[in-house]
GROMACS .gro file of C-alpha atoms in nm:
model
  343
    1MET     CA    1   0.246  -3.704  -3.927
    2LYS     CA    2   0.202  -3.537  -4.238
    3LYS     CA    3  -0.127  -3.428  -4.099
    4LEU     CA    4   0.017  -3.239  -3.787
    5PRO     CA    5   0.040  -2.894  -4.071
    6LEU     CA    6  -0.315  -2.952  -4.163
    7ILE     CA    7  -0.475  -2.933  -3.840
    8ILE     CA    8  -0.197  -2.677  -3.723
    9ALA     CA    9  -0.306  -2.435  -4.022
   10ALA     CA   10  -0.726  -2.541  -3.927
   11GLY     CA   11  -0.692  -2.427  -3.562
   12LEU     CA   12  -0.492  -2.099  -3.664
   13VAL     CA   13  -0.801  -2.044  -3.923
   14ALA     CA   14  -1.014  -2.062  -3.665
   15THR     CA   15  -0.821  -1.894  -3.427
   16ALA     CA   16  -0.812  -1.582  -3.700
   17SER     CA   17  -1.191  -1.599  -3.775
   18ALA     CA   18  -1.249  -1.551  -3.417
   19ALA     CA   19  -1.014  -1.259  -3.403
   20SER     CA   20  -1.142  -1.127  -3.684
   21ALA     CA   21  -1.545  -1.126  -3.499
   22ARG     CA   22  -1.626  -0.832  -3.225
   23ASP     CA   23  -1.780  -0.855  -2.963
   24TYR     CA   24  -1.849  -0.440  -2.958
   25ILE     CA   25  -2.027  -0.240  -3.134
   26GLU     CA   26  -1.776   0.053  -3.332
   27VAL     CA   27  -1.966   0.449  -3.388
   28VAL     CA   28  -1.738   0.683  -3.557
   29GLY     CA   29  -1.828   1.030  -3.696
   30SER     CA   30  -1.939   1.330  -3.650
   31SER     CA   31  -1.739   1.525  -3.321
   32THR     CA   32  -2.085   1.739  -3.255
   33VAL     CA   33  -2.335   1.410  -3.229
   34TYR     CA   34  -1.971   1.273  -3.024
   35PRO     CA   35  -2.041   1.444  -2.712
   36PHE     CA   36  -2.449   1.269  -2.779
   37THR     CA   37  -2.337   0.949  -2.902
   38THR     CA   38  -2.084   0.870  -2.556
   39VAL     CA   39  -2.379   0.928  -2.296
   40VAL     CA   40  -2.590   0.679  -2.481
   41ALA     CA   41  -2.298   0.472  -2.509
   42GLU     CA   42  -2.225   0.495  -2.191
   43THR     CA   43  -2.562   0.474  -2.017
   44PHE     CA   44  -2.620   0.173  -2.266
   45GLY     CA   45  -2.280  -0.076  -2.134
   46ASN     CA   46  -2.446   0.043  -1.756
   47LYS     CA   47  -2.785  -0.049  -1.813
   48THR     CA   48  -2.773  -0.389  -2.078
   49LYS     CA   49  -2.562  -0.682  -2.114
   50PHE     CA   50  -2.362  -0.573  -2.364
   51LYS     CA   51  -2.053  -0.395  -2.387
   52THR     CA   52  -2.032  -0.036  -2.381
   53PRO     CA   53  -1.947   0.070  -2.754
   54LYS     CA   54  -1.659   0.228  -2.878
   55ILE     CA   55  -1.705   0.600  -3.011
   56GLU     CA   56  -1.426   0.787  -3.253
   57SER     CA   57  -1.453   1.124  -3.350
   58THR     CA   58  -1.351   1.132  -3.672
   59GLY     CA   59  -1.561   1.392  -3.895
   60THR     CA   60  -1.877   1.345  -4.090
   61GLY     CA   61  -1.690   1.347  -4.411
   62GLY     CA   62  -1.476   1.088  -4.258
   63GLY     CA   63  -1.696   0.884  -4.114
   64ALA     CA   64  -1.906   0.866  -4.409
   65LYS     CA   65  -1.552   0.699  -4.565
   66LEU     CA   66  -1.493   0.466  -4.321
   67PHE     CA   67  -1.869   0.278  -4.293
   68CYS     CA   68  -1.857   0.281  -4.672
   69ALA     CA   69  -1.604   0.087  -4.729
   70GLY     CA   70  -1.774  -0.216  -4.698
   71ALA     CA   71  -1.978  -0.472  -4.575
   72GLY     CA   72  -1.771  -0.649  -4.340
   73ILE     CA   73  -1.748  -0.646  -4.000
   74ASP     CA   74  -1.355  -0.468  -4.046
   75THR     CA   75  -1.580  -0.149  -4.081
   76PRO     CA   76  -1.764   0.047  -3.850
   77ASP     CA   77  -2.111  -0.020  -3.754
   78ILE     CA   78  -2.220   0.319  -3.678
   79THR     CA   79  -2.127   0.637  -3.854
   80ASN     CA   80  -2.270   0.980  -3.718
   81ALA     CA   81  -2.291   1.290  -3.922
   82SER     CA   82  -2.375   1.645  -3.865
   83ARG     CA   83  -2.566   1.688  -4.175
   84ARG     CA   84  -2.776   1.439  -4.418
   85MET     CA   85  -2.543   1.158  -4.596
   86LYS     CA   86  -2.473   1.282  -4.918
   87LYS     CA   87  -2.586   1.103  -5.259
   88SER     CA   88  -2.204   1.078  -5.356
   89GLU     CA   89  -2.142   0.913  -5.054
   90PHE     CA   90  -2.441   0.673  -5.050
   91ASP     CA   91  -2.366   0.585  -5.418
   92THR     CA   92  -2.052   0.499  -5.284
   93CYS     CA   93  -2.169   0.217  -5.005
   94GLN     CA   94  -2.432   0.117  -5.247
   95LYS     CA   95  -2.111   0.032  -5.479
   96ASN     CA   96  -1.940  -0.168  -5.159
   97GLY     CA   97  -2.209  -0.437  -5.065
   98VAL     CA   98  -2.278  -0.189  -4.814
   99LYS     CA   99  -2.644  -0.183  -4.897
  100ASP     CA  100  -2.910  -0.101  -4.631
  101ILE     CA  101  -2.854   0.164  -4.412
  102ILE     CA  102  -3.108   0.294  -4.207
  103GLU     CA  103  -3.111   0.654  -4.124
  104VAL     CA  104  -3.207   0.862  -3.755
  105GLN     CA  105  -3.214   1.226  -3.731
  106VAL     CA  106  -3.066   1.256  -3.330
  107GLY     CA  107  -3.198   1.609  -3.341
  108PHE     CA  108  -3.106   1.961  -3.440
  109ASP     CA  109  -2.797   2.165  -3.364
  110GLY     CA  110  -2.739   2.547  -3.395
  111ILE     CA  111  -2.351   2.640  -3.459
  112ALA     CA  112  -2.165   2.887  -3.242
  113PHE     CA  113  -1.996   3.155  -3.408
  114ALA     CA  114  -1.833   3.219  -3.033
  115ASN     CA  115  -1.572   3.422  -2.849
  116SER     CA  116  -1.409   3.494  -2.552
  117LYS     CA  117  -1.635   3.608  -2.257
  118LYS     CA  118  -1.313   3.815  -2.172
  119ALA     CA  119  -1.445   4.041  -2.516
  120PRO     CA  120  -1.739   4.175  -2.619
  121GLN     CA  121  -1.974   3.977  -2.800
  122MET     CA  122  -2.012   4.000  -3.142
  123THR     CA  123  -2.304   4.109  -3.355
  124LEU     CA  124  -2.301   3.988  -3.695
  125THR     CA  125  -2.501   3.876  -4.007
  126ARG     CA  126  -2.427   3.638  -4.230
  127LYS     CA  127  -2.334   3.903  -4.518
  128ASP     CA  128  -2.032   4.012  -4.207
  129ILE     CA  129  -1.917   3.682  -4.200
  130TYR     CA  130  -1.927   3.588  -4.560
  131LEU     CA  131  -1.684   3.879  -4.661
  132ALA     CA  132  -1.464   3.823  -4.312
  133LEU     CA  133  -1.404   3.471  -4.469
  134ALA     CA  134  -1.450   3.374  -4.799
  135LYS     CA  135  -1.171   3.304  -5.040
  136THR     CA  136  -1.360   3.552  -5.276
  137VAL     CA  137  -1.507   3.889  -5.255
  138PRO     CA  138  -1.676   4.074  -5.454
  139GLY     CA  139  -1.439   4.391  -5.564
  140LYS     CA  140  -1.492   4.713  -5.606
  141ASN     CA  141  -1.614   4.719  -5.992
  142PRO     CA  142  -1.977   4.612  -6.102
  143GLY     CA  143  -1.988   4.231  -6.093
  144GLU     CA  144  -1.598   4.200  -5.978
  145LEU     CA  145  -1.498   3.915  -5.806
  146VAL     CA  146  -1.209   3.900  -5.617
  147LEU     CA  147  -0.900   3.723  -5.368
  148ASN     CA  148  -1.048   3.822  -4.992
  149PRO     CA  149  -0.884   4.199  -4.958
  150TYR     CA  150  -1.032   4.173  -4.549
  151THR     CA  151  -0.791   4.207  -4.258
  152THR     CA  152  -1.021   4.310  -3.974
  153TRP     CA  153  -1.349   4.317  -3.925
  154LYS     CA  154  -1.439   4.700  -3.917
  155ASP     CA  155  -1.292   4.657  -4.286
  156VAL     CA  156  -1.593   4.480  -4.316
  157ASN     CA  157  -1.857   4.650  -4.207
  158PRO     CA  158  -1.761   5.057  -4.014
  159SER     CA  159  -1.970   4.912  -3.707
  160LEU     CA  160  -1.783   4.571  -3.611
  161PRO     CA  161  -1.373   4.655  -3.403
  162ALA     CA  162  -1.105   4.699  -3.570
  163THR     CA  163  -0.965   4.338  -3.453
  164LYS     CA  164  -0.772   4.127  -3.667
  165ILE     CA  165  -1.030   3.842  -3.832
  166GLU     CA  166  -0.873   3.558  -3.686
  167VAL     CA  167  -1.109   3.261  -3.715
  168LEU     CA  168  -1.049   2.871  -3.567
  169GLY     CA  169  -1.310   2.628  -3.712
  170PRO     CA  170  -1.294   2.312  -3.859
  171PRO     CA  171  -1.171   2.099  -4.120
  172PRO     CA  172  -1.315   1.994  -4.472
  173THR     CA  173  -1.405   1.698  -4.335
  174SER     CA  174  -1.621   1.766  -4.079
  175GLY     CA  175  -1.944   1.823  -4.129
  176THR     CA  176  -1.961   2.117  -3.953
  177ARG     CA  177  -1.787   2.330  -4.170
  178ASP     CA  178  -2.009   2.175  -4.489
  179ALA     CA  179  -2.283   2.308  -4.260
  180PHE     CA  180  -2.081   2.648  -4.151
  181ALA     CA  181  -2.056   2.678  -4.538
  182GLU     CA  182  -2.402   2.598  -4.664
  183LEU     CA  183  -2.591   2.748  -4.406
  184ALA     CA  184  -2.308   3.059  -4.288
  185LEU     CA  185  -2.118   3.132  -4.568
  186GLU     CA  186  -2.368   3.091  -4.836
  187GLY     CA  187  -2.620   3.291  -4.698
  188GLY     CA  188  -2.464   3.618  -4.660
  189CYS     CA  189  -2.265   3.535  -5.029
  190LYS     CA  190  -2.692   3.559  -5.236
  191THR     CA  191  -2.746   3.837  -5.053
  192PHE     CA  192  -2.526   4.023  -5.353
  193ASP     CA  193  -2.779   3.965  -5.683
  194PHE     CA  194  -2.483   3.928  -5.926
  195ILE     CA  195  -2.340   3.592  -5.699
  196ALA     CA  196  -2.734   3.521  -5.701
  197ASP     CA  197  -2.784   3.489  -6.061
  198PHE     CA  198  -2.459   3.250  -6.113
  199LYS     CA  199  -2.694   2.985  -5.924
  200LYS     CA  200  -2.878   2.938  -6.215
  201SER     CA  201  -2.587   3.065  -6.500
  202ASP     CA  202  -2.304   2.885  -6.354
  203SER     CA  203  -2.393   2.663  -6.078
  204ALA     CA  204  -1.969   2.561  -5.994
  205LEU     CA  205  -1.879   2.905  -6.014
  206TYR     CA  206  -2.193   2.980  -5.750
  207LYS     CA  207  -2.028   2.685  -5.506
  208ALA     CA  208  -1.719   2.799  -5.526
  209THR     CA  209  -1.752   3.192  -5.462
  210CYS     CA  210  -1.980   3.082  -5.229
  211HIS     CA  211  -1.876   2.782  -4.992
  212GLU     CA  212  -1.511   2.850  -5.079
  213VAL     CA  213  -1.359   2.952  -4.741
  214ARG     CA  214  -1.014   3.188  -4.768
  215GLU     CA  215  -0.649   3.032  -4.749
  216ASP     CA  216  -0.436   3.298  -4.642
  217GLY     CA  217  -0.449   3.206  -4.234
  218ALA     CA  218  -0.793   3.453  -4.149
  219PHE     CA  219  -0.969   3.115  -4.080
  220ILE     CA  220  -0.755   2.811  -3.916
  221GLU     CA  221  -0.879   2.448  -3.941
  222ALA     CA  222  -0.802   2.371  -3.568
  223GLY     CA  223  -0.929   2.011  -3.634
  224GLU     CA  224  -1.234   1.762  -3.535
  225ASN     CA  225  -1.179   1.847  -3.118
  226ASP     CA  226  -1.395   2.135  -3.033
  227ASN     CA  227  -1.280   2.171  -2.670
  228LEU     CA  228  -0.974   2.256  -2.811
  229ILE     CA  229  -1.113   2.509  -2.975
  230VAL     CA  230  -1.281   2.653  -2.644
  231GLN     CA  231  -0.920   2.650  -2.505
  232LYS     CA  232  -0.781   2.870  -2.807
  233LEU     CA  233  -1.059   3.103  -2.754
  234GLU     CA  234  -0.969   3.167  -2.370
  235ALA     CA  235  -0.637   3.217  -2.428
  236ASN     CA  236  -0.671   3.428  -2.756
  237PRO     CA  237  -0.963   3.653  -2.652
  238ASN     CA  238  -0.965   3.851  -3.023
  239ALA     CA  239  -1.028   3.557  -3.191
  240LEU     CA  240  -1.361   3.418  -3.313
  241GLY     CA  241  -1.447   2.985  -3.338
  242VAL     CA  242  -1.713   2.781  -3.540
  243PHE     CA  243  -1.833   2.479  -3.363
  244GLY     CA  244  -2.174   2.334  -3.251
  245PHE     CA  245  -2.433   2.453  -2.989
  246SER     CA  246  -2.344   2.169  -2.692
  247PHE     CA  247  -2.002   2.285  -2.704
  248LEU     CA  248  -2.107   2.626  -2.685
  249ASP     CA  249  -2.375   2.494  -2.333
  250GLN     CA  250  -2.102   2.317  -2.203
  251ASN     CA  251  -1.854   2.582  -2.214
  252SER     CA  252  -2.137   2.891  -2.128
  253ASP     CA  253  -1.863   3.028  -1.852
  254LYS     CA  254  -1.611   3.064  -2.082
  255VAL     CA  255  -1.723   3.140  -2.416
  256GLN     CA  256  -2.016   3.302  -2.539
  257GLY     CA  257  -2.205   3.299  -2.913
  258SER     CA  258  -2.203   3.606  -3.129
  259ILE     CA  259  -2.557   3.720  -3.227
  260ILE     CA  260  -2.641   3.653  -3.578
  261ASP     CA  261  -2.899   3.818  -3.854
  262GLY     CA  262  -3.093   3.977  -3.530
  263ALA     CA  263  -3.120   3.626  -3.297
  264SER     CA  264  -2.886   3.512  -3.049
  265LEU     CA  265  -2.808   3.110  -3.027
  266THR     CA  266  -3.041   2.937  -2.784
  267PHE     CA  267  -3.233   2.641  -2.764
  268ASP     CA  268  -3.554   2.810  -2.819
  269THR     CA  269  -3.406   3.031  -3.101
  270ILE     CA  270  -3.277   2.690  -3.276
  271ALA     CA  271  -3.603   2.476  -3.183
  272ASP     CA  272  -3.813   2.811  -3.358
  273GLY     CA  273  -3.567   2.823  -3.653
  274SER     CA  274  -3.547   3.191  -3.598
  275TYR     CA  275  -3.133   3.158  -3.535
  276PRO     CA  276  -3.033   3.147  -3.858
  277VAL     CA  277  -2.720   2.927  -3.871
  278SER     CA  278  -2.869   2.557  -3.740
  279ARG     CA  279  -2.873   2.237  -3.872
  280PRO     CA  280  -3.031   1.855  -3.812
  281LEU     CA  281  -2.810   1.540  -3.676
  282TYR     CA  282  -2.810   1.225  -3.818
  283PHE     CA  283  -2.631   0.884  -3.783
  284TYR     CA  284  -2.647   0.592  -3.923
  285VAL     CA  285  -2.669   0.194  -3.897
  286LYS     CA  286  -2.532  -0.065  -4.100
  287SER     CA  287  -2.809  -0.350  -4.082
  288ALA     CA  288  -2.622  -0.586  -4.255
  289HIS     CA  289  -2.416  -0.584  -3.916
  290ILE     CA  290  -2.730  -0.686  -3.699
  291GLY     CA  291  -2.694  -1.029  -3.564
  292LYS     CA  292  -2.350  -1.027  -3.674
  293VAL     CA  293  -2.182  -0.762  -3.428
  294PRO     CA  294  -2.403  -0.812  -3.046
  295GLY     CA  295  -2.644  -0.535  -2.906
  296ILE     CA  296  -2.691  -0.274  -3.264
  297LYS     CA  297  -3.048  -0.369  -3.210
  298GLU     CA  298  -3.069  -0.287  -2.872
  299PHE     CA  299  -2.780   0.019  -2.870
  300LEU     CA  300  -3.024   0.148  -3.141
  301ALA     CA  301  -3.336   0.119  -2.924
  302GLU     CA  302  -3.186   0.308  -2.632
  303PHE     CA  303  -3.043   0.598  -2.926
  304VAL     CA  304  -3.465   0.655  -3.018
  305SER     CA  305  -3.609   0.596  -2.670
  306GLU     CA  306  -3.766   0.870  -2.527
  307ASP     CA  307  -3.563   0.850  -2.186
  308SER     CA  308  -3.321   0.949  -2.425
  309PHE     CA  309  -3.375   1.159  -2.732
  310GLY     CA  310  -3.753   1.282  -2.602
  311ASP     CA  311  -3.821   1.626  -2.461
  312ASP     CA  312  -3.721   1.563  -2.107
  313GLY     CA  313  -3.434   1.269  -2.183
  314TYR     CA  314  -3.045   1.294  -2.134
  315LEU     CA  315  -2.950   1.394  -2.463
  316VAL     CA  316  -3.130   1.752  -2.384
  317GLU     CA  317  -2.922   1.802  -2.052
  318LYS     CA  318  -2.651   1.760  -2.292
  319GLY     CA  319  -2.764   2.071  -2.555
  320LEU     CA  320  -2.943   1.845  -2.804
  321ILE     CA  321  -3.231   2.039  -2.978
  322PRO     CA  322  -3.478   1.731  -2.978
  323LEU     CA  323  -3.715   1.654  -3.322
  324SER     CA  324  -4.083   1.674  -3.237
  325GLU     CA  325  -4.308   1.372  -3.127
  326GLU     CA  326  -4.450   1.342  -3.456
  327LYS     CA  327  -4.127   1.313  -3.602
  328ARG     CA  328  -3.966   1.125  -3.278
  329ALA     CA  329  -4.252   0.830  -3.370
  330GLY     CA  330  -4.130   0.822  -3.744
  331PHE     CA  331  -3.736   0.763  -3.722
  332ARG     CA  332  -3.887   0.509  -3.385
  333GLU     CA  333  -4.046   0.351  -3.618
  334ASP     CA  334  -3.818   0.341  -3.870
  335ALA     CA  335  -3.493   0.176  -3.668
  336THR     CA  336  -3.743  -0.126  -3.540
  337LYS     CA  337  -3.883  -0.164  -3.837
  338MET     CA  338  -3.502  -0.177  -3.965
  339THR     CA  339  -3.627   0.052  -4.262
  340SER     CA  340  -3.350   0.098  -4.583
  341LEU     CA  341  -3.263   0.484  -4.707
  342SER     CA  342  -3.356   0.542  -5.032
  343MET     CA  343  -3.213   0.798  -5.167
   0.00000   0.00000   0.00000
């Protein structure tokens, strides 16, 4: 009788161990990459013996935080990112035991600055976008920076309509927000010579001036759900929204992208680099989980197949802008050989 508790305890340990094991892949991260990964997951689940992976849209920053929390299988296997992993995120991964990370660039995406088709299409410059949405902007005196005073688009540029500045966009945890700040806001910010000079003399001031978004209601954080932004634009034709090209492509009957610096947002303008607000998309795989969670190696192979992210792959039909054949081959080799990322 004295041995019974030990038998029960051993049984509980075995049960707990079995419960902690996973028989499906967990993916977190970017809302922009989310629809692409979801399609790959569904295809993978249908054509293999493995369970369909669980995909969660947490935003790029949120995904990196979950991914880098540790190497145990209670953490995600893969994280999507609508920008390259930051050095600080990589260092956090290393510190927490996530040593071997496989990096795969999926393709390219353009950031749409879109409005309802019920309203006229906007023609903007990155300078217009900066002046409309930055927290601080040049004042009336030379070299002066002031809190953003502009309330209408006409205030920013006399050629624009006198409608209230109201832009729905992603939160700070989003890779789309990071890319928007770097490509659109900073792109317009550095057209002012005295601010561009800050990059050498005071890099912290330069980043704050060029990346910080105003907090007075003109920019509205709408979460990680890009479909919700599209719905809100339909309901409010005077508003604009910031999200990835794939969502614009999928909702082209409802919303339209603005012309930015003379370039329309299309598949071709992203691919040839003429659209100024475009960025690469990635996902990252935890090598330590390969062999512990079933199907990761096979899922990775599906994602980097020509059927998936190739020129005529099913992801292109969903709005992905593919990499060149040479780059695809390089990332496919990295995935196959499980080459670890270094920074």
